[in-house]
Each structure stands twice: as C-alpha cells, then as structure tokens.
Amino acid sequence: MEQIFPFIFRLRTLYVNAFLLAEDEGITLIDSGLANRKEMFLRALSEIKRSPEQLKHIVLTHHHTDHTGNLAALVEASGAEVWAHPLEAPIVRGEVPLPWSNPKSITLKMLWPLVGRLSVYNRLAPARVDHEVADGEELPVAGGMKAVHTPGHTAGHMCYLVERHGGVLFVGDAATNILGLRPPLRMSTLDMTQAKGCIRKLAELEFDVACFGHGGVLKGKANAAFRRFVEKLAQ
Ligand SMILES: [Zn+2]
Ligand SMILES: [Zn+2]
C-alpha cells in the first residue's frame, strides 16, 4: 500500500489501482480492483487501524471488471454504499449484459478466445449501486468530491476531483500513466475520439496530483502535465 497523502492510499491488484481515502468520519474506496482480492482490501483497512464497517462509500469510475472485481464482496463485508454514473449502474447491477468494451476493435475480436478468459472480461457477481451520480455532482464523501463525466472509455465513465490539497484528481481509465501519460487502451475503449476530448476537459481542471486506474501517481503540477499531453495529442 502506497501512501500518497496522510489520508490517501494506493492499493494495487496487479496492474490495476484502487484508492483508499481515510477520513475521520469514514473510509471511501475508489474502485475495487481485480476480483478475488477481498482479503487484501480488508487487510489494508486493518493496517490503517480501521474496521470493515468503517468503509462507508465505494465510488466507481466505470463498470469494467478490473475496477469492480471486489465490489460485491466488499459491500457484503462492510455495508458500504456504492456510487456510479447512471449508464454504468445497470451493468454493475447485472440488469443489462456486459457490453463489448469496443465493438469496432478487430484486435479484441481476434484475441477474444485468449483475452475472453482474463478476469477483466469476465462477468462478475452483480453488485448493488445505491447512488447514481450526475456530471458535476458534489458527492458528500471523503470531505467532498466532485464528479466529472468523462465518456469515451465507457459511456458513463466518471473522474472525481477532491479540491483540497491543491486538488487530487482520480482519473480512472480516462487516461493512463504507464511510461508517461497515454490515452486509454483502444481495445477496451468505446469511443476514442470522445475519450481524447475528455482528456482536454480534464486538463482544464485545477489539480496538483493525479491518481490513475493504471500506472503511477502523478505528484506535483499534474494538470500542467495534462496540458502538455493535450498539446501532444493535437499534433
Ligand atoms: Zn476500463
Ligand atoms: Zn482499467
């Protein structure tokens, strides 16, 4: 577990990050990692001397199963309330089938016999979503967190901005930070043009730190790095 601020921790399940925000009034988790790792999350809570019951909120960036892997298990263990965009919520609840991550991707179709076995693409146990979140909504969790609708990677993808500490942006899969800032993987992105447009939207926000679903945390002047990235994308 990597400590980013005294109250923000990064939890890694192989190549996917989830983030724990530990406030006095309760714990918020952003995304829930690859499946079958409930114990790892509970251990992380006990490391910071909190009980499972103190996990009050689980906030989802999107429905992809590498981000919702332990959702049902953690909700059961903690009773936490779950937040997601209205276009993601029915998928998480299992009310609609898991959509193709990118129906146009020939690579995905060709590799399907192989990648279809990966846990990322597996259907999970349905989980509860208690709150459907609108663009711009201020969530009453972790001392206040603003939702930013960033469609493209998925239709209801959300980023979340904590305005304290100079601004901490939870990017989800709107961009990745593996060997530098990059757009999300094409194979698992519904609409790349829209996704790139959202990176421009994010670059206009004020934040000093950026926390990604995939890749390292950007600390210090993170929005300046986003602005340079947008210029590069335009070339
Ligand atoms: Zn994703
Ligand atoms: Zn992902």
mmCIF file of C-alpha atoms and ligand atoms in Angstrom:
data_model
loop_
_atom_site.group_PDB
_atom_site.id
_atom_site.type_symbol
_atom_site.label_atom_id
_atom_site.label_comp_id
_atom_site.label_asym_id
_atom_site.label_seq_id
_atom_site.Cartn_x
_atom_site.Cartn_y
_atom_site.Cartn_z
ATOM 1 C CA MET A 1 0.000 0.000 0.000
ATOM 2 C CA GLU A 2 1.456 3.359 -1.078
ATOM 3 C CA GLN A 3 0.636 6.453 0.965
ATOM 4 C CA ILE A 4 0.034 9.477 -1.265
ATOM 5 C CA PHE A 5 -1.219 11.888 1.372
ATOM 6 C CA PRO A 6 -1.702 11.166 5.061
ATOM 7 C CA PHE A 7 -5.260 10.209 4.135
ATOM 8 C CA ILE A 8 -4.940 8.773 0.599
ATOM 9 C CA PHE A 9 -3.551 5.313 -0.116
ATOM 10 C CA ARG A 10 -2.985 3.484 -3.390
ATOM 11 C CA LEU A 11 -3.876 -0.213 -3.439
ATOM 12 C CA ARG A 12 -2.608 -2.334 -6.308
ATOM 13 C CA THR A 13 -4.161 -5.502 -7.641
ATOM 14 C CA LEU A 14 -1.571 -6.489 -10.259
ATOM 15 C CA TYR A 15 -1.908 -3.778 -12.910
ATOM 16 C CA VAL A 16 -4.994 -2.020 -11.522
ATOM 17 C CA ASN A 17 -5.110 0.660 -8.822
ATOM 18 C CA ALA A 18 -7.793 1.385 -6.282
ATOM 19 C CA PHE A 19 -7.576 4.253 -3.779
ATOM 20 C CA LEU A 20 -8.494 4.408 -0.142
ATOM 21 C CA LEU A 21 -9.454 7.790 1.303
ATOM 22 C CA ALA A 22 -9.343 7.664 5.065
ATOM 23 C CA GLU A 23 -11.278 10.456 6.731
ATOM 24 C CA ASP A 24 -12.270 10.559 10.383
ATOM 25 C CA GLU A 25 -15.954 10.237 9.502
ATOM 26 C CA GLY A 26 -15.362 7.106 7.432
ATOM 27 C CA ILE A 27 -13.448 5.471 4.609
ATOM 28 C CA THR A 28 -14.113 5.887 0.909
ATOM 29 C CA LEU A 29 -12.775 3.489 -1.692
ATOM 30 C CA ILE A 30 -12.412 4.498 -5.331
ATOM 31 C CA ASP A 31 -12.794 1.363 -7.491
ATOM 32 C CA SER A 32 -12.272 -2.124 -6.162
ATOM 33 C CA GLY A 33 -9.576 -3.848 -8.225
ATOM 34 C CA LEU A 34 -9.312 -7.285 -9.798
ATOM 35 C CA ALA A 35 -11.603 -9.996 -8.446
ATOM 36 C CA ASN A 36 -10.891 -12.426 -5.594
ATOM 37 C CA ARG A 37 -8.879 -9.969 -3.532
ATOM 38 C CA LYS A 38 -11.332 -9.008 -0.821
ATOM 39 C CA GLU A 39 -8.892 -10.034 1.924
ATOM 40 C CA MET A 40 -6.242 -7.682 0.575
ATOM 41 C CA PHE A 41 -8.659 -4.756 0.906
ATOM 42 C CA LEU A 42 -9.676 -5.773 4.418
ATOM 43 C CA ARG A 43 -6.003 -6.123 5.380
ATOM 44 C CA ALA A 44 -5.363 -2.616 4.067
ATOM 45 C CA LEU A 45 -8.149 -1.326 6.308
ATOM 46 C CA SER A 46 -6.729 -3.083 9.326
ATOM 47 C CA GLU A 47 -3.247 -1.677 8.536
ATOM 48 C CA ILE A 48 -4.664 1.804 8.990
ATOM 49 C CA LYS A 49 -6.498 0.612 12.093
ATOM 50 C CA ARG A 50 -9.997 0.687 10.645
ATOM 51 C CA SER A 51 -12.668 -1.976 10.673
ATOM 52 C CA PRO A 52 -14.599 -3.161 7.587
ATOM 53 C CA GLU A 53 -17.691 -1.360 8.956
ATOM 54 C CA GLN A 54 -15.818 1.934 8.678
ATOM 55 C CA LEU A 55 -15.730 1.567 4.892
ATOM 56 C CA LYS A 56 -18.747 3.779 4.150
ATOM 57 C CA HIS A 57 -18.558 4.509 0.423
ATOM 58 C CA ILE A 58 -17.321 2.808 -2.737
ATOM 59 C CA VAL A 59 -17.148 5.211 -5.670
ATOM 60 C CA LEU A 60 -16.818 3.683 -9.151
ATOM 61 C CA THR A 61 -15.111 5.285 -12.133
ATOM 62 C CA HIS A 62 -16.694 2.749 -14.538
ATOM 63 C CA HIS A 63 -18.072 -0.771 -14.827
ATOM 64 C CA HIS A 64 -15.016 -2.614 -16.220
ATOM 65 C CA THR A 65 -14.471 -5.696 -14.131
ATOM 66 C CA ASP A 66 -10.827 -4.873 -13.351
ATOM 67 C CA HIS A 67 -12.267 -1.938 -11.367
ATOM 68 C CA THR A 68 -15.304 -3.641 -9.853
ATOM 69 C CA GLY A 69 -13.753 -7.027 -9.032
ATOM 70 C CA ASN A 70 -14.294 -6.990 -5.273
ATOM 71 C CA LEU A 71 -17.333 -4.761 -5.202
ATOM 72 C CA ALA A 72 -19.997 -7.300 -4.235
ATOM 73 C CA ALA A 73 -17.717 -8.927 -1.635
ATOM 74 C CA LEU A 74 -16.707 -5.604 -0.071
ATOM 75 C CA VAL A 75 -20.287 -4.338 0.036
ATOM 76 C CA GLU A 76 -21.232 -7.536 1.836
ATOM 77 C CA ALA A 77 -18.322 -7.231 4.279
ATOM 78 C CA SER A 78 -18.805 -3.532 5.043
ATOM 79 C CA GLY A 79 -22.312 -2.404 4.154
ATOM 80 C CA ALA A 80 -20.731 0.447 2.153
ATOM 81 C CA GLU A 81 -22.886 2.497 -0.217
ATOM 82 C CA VAL A 82 -21.953 2.433 -3.889
ATOM 83 C CA TRP A 83 -21.843 5.394 -6.276
ATOM 84 C CA ALA A 84 -21.709 5.259 -10.106
ATOM 85 C CA HIS A 85 -22.941 7.047 -13.235
ATOM 86 C CA PRO A 86 -26.477 6.046 -14.391
ATOM 87 C CA LEU A 87 -25.041 4.493 -17.590
ATOM 88 C CA GLU A 88 -22.699 2.241 -15.582
ATOM 89 C CA ALA A 89 -25.005 1.350 -12.690
ATOM 90 C CA PRO A 90 -27.318 -1.115 -14.572
ATOM 91 C CA ILE A 91 -24.265 -3.005 -15.874
ATOM 92 C CA VAL A 92 -22.784 -3.282 -12.371
ATOM 93 C CA ARG A 93 -26.153 -4.415 -11.050
ATOM 94 C CA GLY A 94 -26.301 -7.113 -13.733
ATOM 95 C CA GLU A 95 -29.529 -5.659 -15.161
ATOM 96 C CA VAL A 96 -28.034 -5.365 -18.636
ATOM 97 C CA PRO A 97 -25.380 -7.599 -20.176
ATOM 98 C CA LEU A 98 -21.743 -6.588 -20.072
ATOM 99 C CA PRO A 99 -21.251 -4.597 -23.289
ATOM 100 C CA TRP A 100 -18.339 -5.187 -25.669
ATOM 101 C CA SER A 101 -15.653 -2.812 -24.458
ATOM 102 C CA ASN A 102 -15.010 -1.736 -28.068
ATOM 103 C CA PRO A 103 -17.353 -3.337 -30.639
ATOM 104 C CA LYS A 104 -15.237 -1.956 -33.512
ATOM 105 C CA SER A 105 -11.940 -3.415 -32.310
ATOM 106 C CA ILE A 106 -10.778 -6.157 -34.647
ATOM 107 C CA THR A 107 -7.877 -6.852 -32.278
ATOM 108 C CA LEU A 108 -10.305 -7.546 -29.446
ATOM 109 C CA LYS A 109 -12.385 -9.928 -31.617
ATOM 110 C CA MET A 110 -9.291 -11.725 -32.878
ATOM 111 C CA LEU A 111 -7.827 -12.085 -29.419
ATOM 112 C CA TRP A 112 -11.188 -12.905 -27.830
ATOM 113 C CA PRO A 113 -10.528 -16.671 -27.385
ATOM 114 C CA LEU A 114 -7.466 -15.593 -25.399
ATOM 115 C CA VAL A 115 -8.470 -12.358 -23.633
ATOM 116 C CA GLY A 116 -12.013 -13.578 -23.005
ATOM 117 C CA ARG A 117 -10.517 -15.780 -20.316
ATOM 118 C CA LEU A 118 -8.958 -12.857 -18.472
ATOM 119 C CA SER A 119 -10.762 -11.742 -15.381
ATOM 120 C CA VAL A 120 -11.098 -8.253 -16.878
ATOM 121 C CA TYR A 121 -13.702 -9.549 -19.315
ATOM 122 C CA ASN A 122 -15.465 -11.971 -17.034
ATOM 123 C CA ARG A 123 -18.951 -11.335 -15.795
ATOM 124 C CA LEU A 124 -18.895 -10.727 -12.045
ATOM 125 C CA ALA A 125 -21.484 -11.292 -9.390
ATOM 126 C CA PRO A 126 -23.967 -8.406 -9.636
ATOM 127 C CA ALA A 127 -23.475 -5.715 -7.031
ATOM 128 C CA ARG A 128 -25.607 -3.014 -5.518
ATOM 129 C CA VAL A 129 -25.374 0.589 -6.703
ATOM 130 C CA ASP A 130 -27.104 2.912 -4.233
ATOM 131 C CA HIS A 131 -26.446 6.309 -5.785
ATOM 132 C CA GLU A 132 -26.499 7.280 -9.446
ATOM 133 C CA VAL A 133 -24.177 10.249 -9.879
ATOM 134 C CA ALA A 134 -24.657 13.139 -12.330
ATOM 135 C CA ASP A 135 -21.936 15.170 -14.044
ATOM 136 C CA GLY A 136 -20.750 17.975 -11.765
ATOM 137 C CA GLU A 137 -22.382 16.499 -8.691
ATOM 138 C CA GLU A 138 -20.621 17.078 -5.381
ATOM 139 C CA LEU A 139 -20.510 13.753 -3.547
ATOM 140 C CA PRO A 140 -20.803 14.007 0.246
ATOM 141 C CA VAL A 141 -17.936 11.553 0.716
ATOM 142 C CA ALA A 142 -14.313 11.996 1.812
ATOM 143 C CA GLY A 143 -14.956 15.632 2.740
ATOM 144 C CA GLY A 144 -16.446 16.422 -0.681
ATOM 145 C CA MET A 145 -15.610 15.087 -4.123
ATOM 146 C CA LYS A 146 -16.771 16.440 -7.489
ATOM 147 C CA ALA A 147 -17.853 14.033 -10.239
ATOM 148 C CA VAL A 148 -16.684 14.794 -13.779
ATOM 149 C CA HIS A 149 -18.413 12.804 -16.522
ATOM 150 C CA THR A 150 -15.717 11.683 -18.939
ATOM 151 C CA PRO A 151 -17.381 9.432 -21.539
ATOM 152 C CA GLY A 152 -15.321 7.670 -24.178
ATOM 153 C CA HIS A 153 -13.546 4.806 -22.431
ATOM 154 C CA THR A 154 -17.064 3.755 -21.377
ATOM 155 C CA ALA A 155 -20.294 5.729 -21.808
ATOM 156 C CA GLY A 156 -20.677 6.559 -18.118
ATOM 157 C CA HIS A 157 -17.036 6.909 -17.122
ATOM 158 C CA MET A 158 -16.512 9.330 -14.230
ATOM 159 C CA CYS A 159 -13.443 11.080 -12.848
ATOM 160 C CA TYR A 160 -13.551 12.501 -9.327
ATOM 161 C CA LEU A 161 -11.884 15.665 -8.066
ATOM 162 C CA VAL A 162 -11.023 16.302 -4.429
ATOM 163 C CA GLU A 163 -10.367 20.036 -4.288
ATOM 164 C CA ARG A 164 -8.356 20.044 -1.080
ATOM 165 C CA HIS A 165 -4.560 19.536 -1.001
ATOM 166 C CA GLY A 166 -4.169 21.569 -4.204
ATOM 167 C CA GLY A 167 -6.572 19.264 -5.997
ATOM 168 C CA VAL A 168 -6.394 15.475 -6.319
ATOM 169 C CA LEU A 169 -7.921 14.031 -9.497
ATOM 170 C CA PHE A 170 -8.964 10.385 -9.663
ATOM 171 C CA VAL A 171 -8.652 9.713 -13.376
ATOM 172 C CA GLY A 172 -9.923 6.117 -13.580
ATOM 173 C CA ASP A 173 -9.290 4.951 -17.156
ATOM 174 C CA ALA A 174 -9.873 8.342 -18.823
ATOM 175 C CA ALA A 175 -6.086 8.294 -19.291
ATOM 176 C CA THR A 176 -3.289 6.013 -18.123
ATOM 177 C CA ASN A 177 0.166 6.767 -16.763
ATOM 178 C CA ILE A 178 2.219 3.799 -17.908
ATOM 179 C CA LEU A 179 5.537 5.045 -19.345
ATOM 180 C CA GLY A 180 4.046 8.533 -19.432
ATOM 181 C CA LEU A 181 0.551 9.877 -19.989
ATOM 182 C CA ARG A 182 -1.398 7.978 -22.606
ATOM 183 C CA PRO A 183 -4.980 7.697 -23.829
ATOM 184 C CA PRO A 184 -6.788 4.571 -22.603
ATOM 185 C CA LEU A 185 -6.183 1.290 -24.421
ATOM 186 C CA ARG A 186 -8.059 1.339 -27.743
ATOM 187 C CA MET A 187 -9.148 -2.306 -27.449
ATOM 188 C CA SER A 188 -11.139 -1.552 -24.310
ATOM 189 C CA THR A 189 -12.327 1.953 -25.241
ATOM 190 C CA LEU A 190 -15.780 2.536 -26.674
ATOM 191 C CA ASP A 191 -15.100 5.858 -28.449
ATOM 192 C CA MET A 192 -11.503 7.074 -28.684
ATOM 193 C CA THR A 193 -12.366 10.497 -30.169
ATOM 194 C CA GLN A 194 -14.674 11.192 -27.253
ATOM 195 C CA ALA A 195 -12.079 9.835 -24.798
ATOM 196 C CA LYS A 196 -9.433 12.237 -26.144
ATOM 197 C CA GLY A 197 -11.913 15.110 -25.886
ATOM 198 C CA CYS A 198 -12.351 14.271 -22.207
ATOM 199 C CA ILE A 199 -8.603 14.436 -21.621
ATOM 200 C CA ARG A 200 -8.823 18.054 -22.871
ATOM 201 C CA LYS A 201 -11.690 18.663 -20.433
ATOM 202 C CA LEU A 202 -9.631 17.233 -17.548
ATOM 203 C CA ALA A 203 -6.620 19.413 -18.436
ATOM 204 C CA GLU A 204 -8.739 22.491 -17.725
ATOM 205 C CA LEU A 205 -9.308 21.456 -14.112
ATOM 206 C CA GLU A 206 -7.113 22.567 -11.222
ATOM 207 C CA PHE A 207 -5.265 19.662 -9.638
ATOM 208 C CA ASP A 208 -1.807 19.023 -8.332
ATOM 209 C CA VAL A 209 -1.972 15.229 -8.063
ATOM 210 C CA ALA A 210 -3.469 12.671 -10.465
ATOM 211 C CA CYS A 211 -4.307 9.098 -9.448
ATOM 212 C CA PHE A 212 -4.845 6.628 -12.326
ATOM 213 C CA GLY A 213 -6.560 3.269 -12.685
ATOM 214 C CA HIS A 214 -3.411 2.069 -14.429
ATOM 215 C CA GLY A 215 0.090 3.397 -13.780
ATOM 216 C CA GLY A 216 1.853 5.527 -11.203
ATOM 217 C CA VAL A 217 0.511 8.538 -9.356
ATOM 218 C CA LEU A 218 1.492 11.940 -10.797
ATOM 219 C CA LYS A 219 2.524 14.183 -7.910
ATOM 220 C CA GLY A 220 3.037 17.918 -8.272
ATOM 221 C CA LYS A 221 1.675 20.095 -11.101
ATOM 222 C CA ALA A 222 -0.196 17.142 -12.559
ATOM 223 C CA ASN A 223 -2.554 19.400 -14.530
ATOM 224 C CA ALA A 224 0.435 21.016 -16.275
ATOM 225 C CA ALA A 225 1.449 17.511 -17.385
ATOM 226 C CA PHE A 226 -2.114 17.006 -18.693
ATOM 227 C CA ARG A 227 -1.904 20.287 -20.638
ATOM 228 C CA ARG A 228 1.376 19.209 -22.282
ATOM 229 C CA PHE A 229 -0.219 15.848 -23.064
ATOM 230 C CA VAL A 230 -3.183 17.554 -24.747
ATOM 231 C CA GLU A 231 -0.783 19.536 -26.956
ATOM 232 C CA LYS A 232 0.948 16.303 -27.897
ATOM 233 C CA LEU A 233 -2.372 14.622 -28.727
ATOM 234 C CA ALA A 234 -3.247 17.521 -31.047
ATOM 235 C CA GLN A 235 -0.081 17.053 -33.130
HETATM 236 ZN ZN ZN B 1 -11.589 0.384 -18.125
HETATM 237 ZN ZN ZN B 2 -8.968 -0.433 -16.275
#
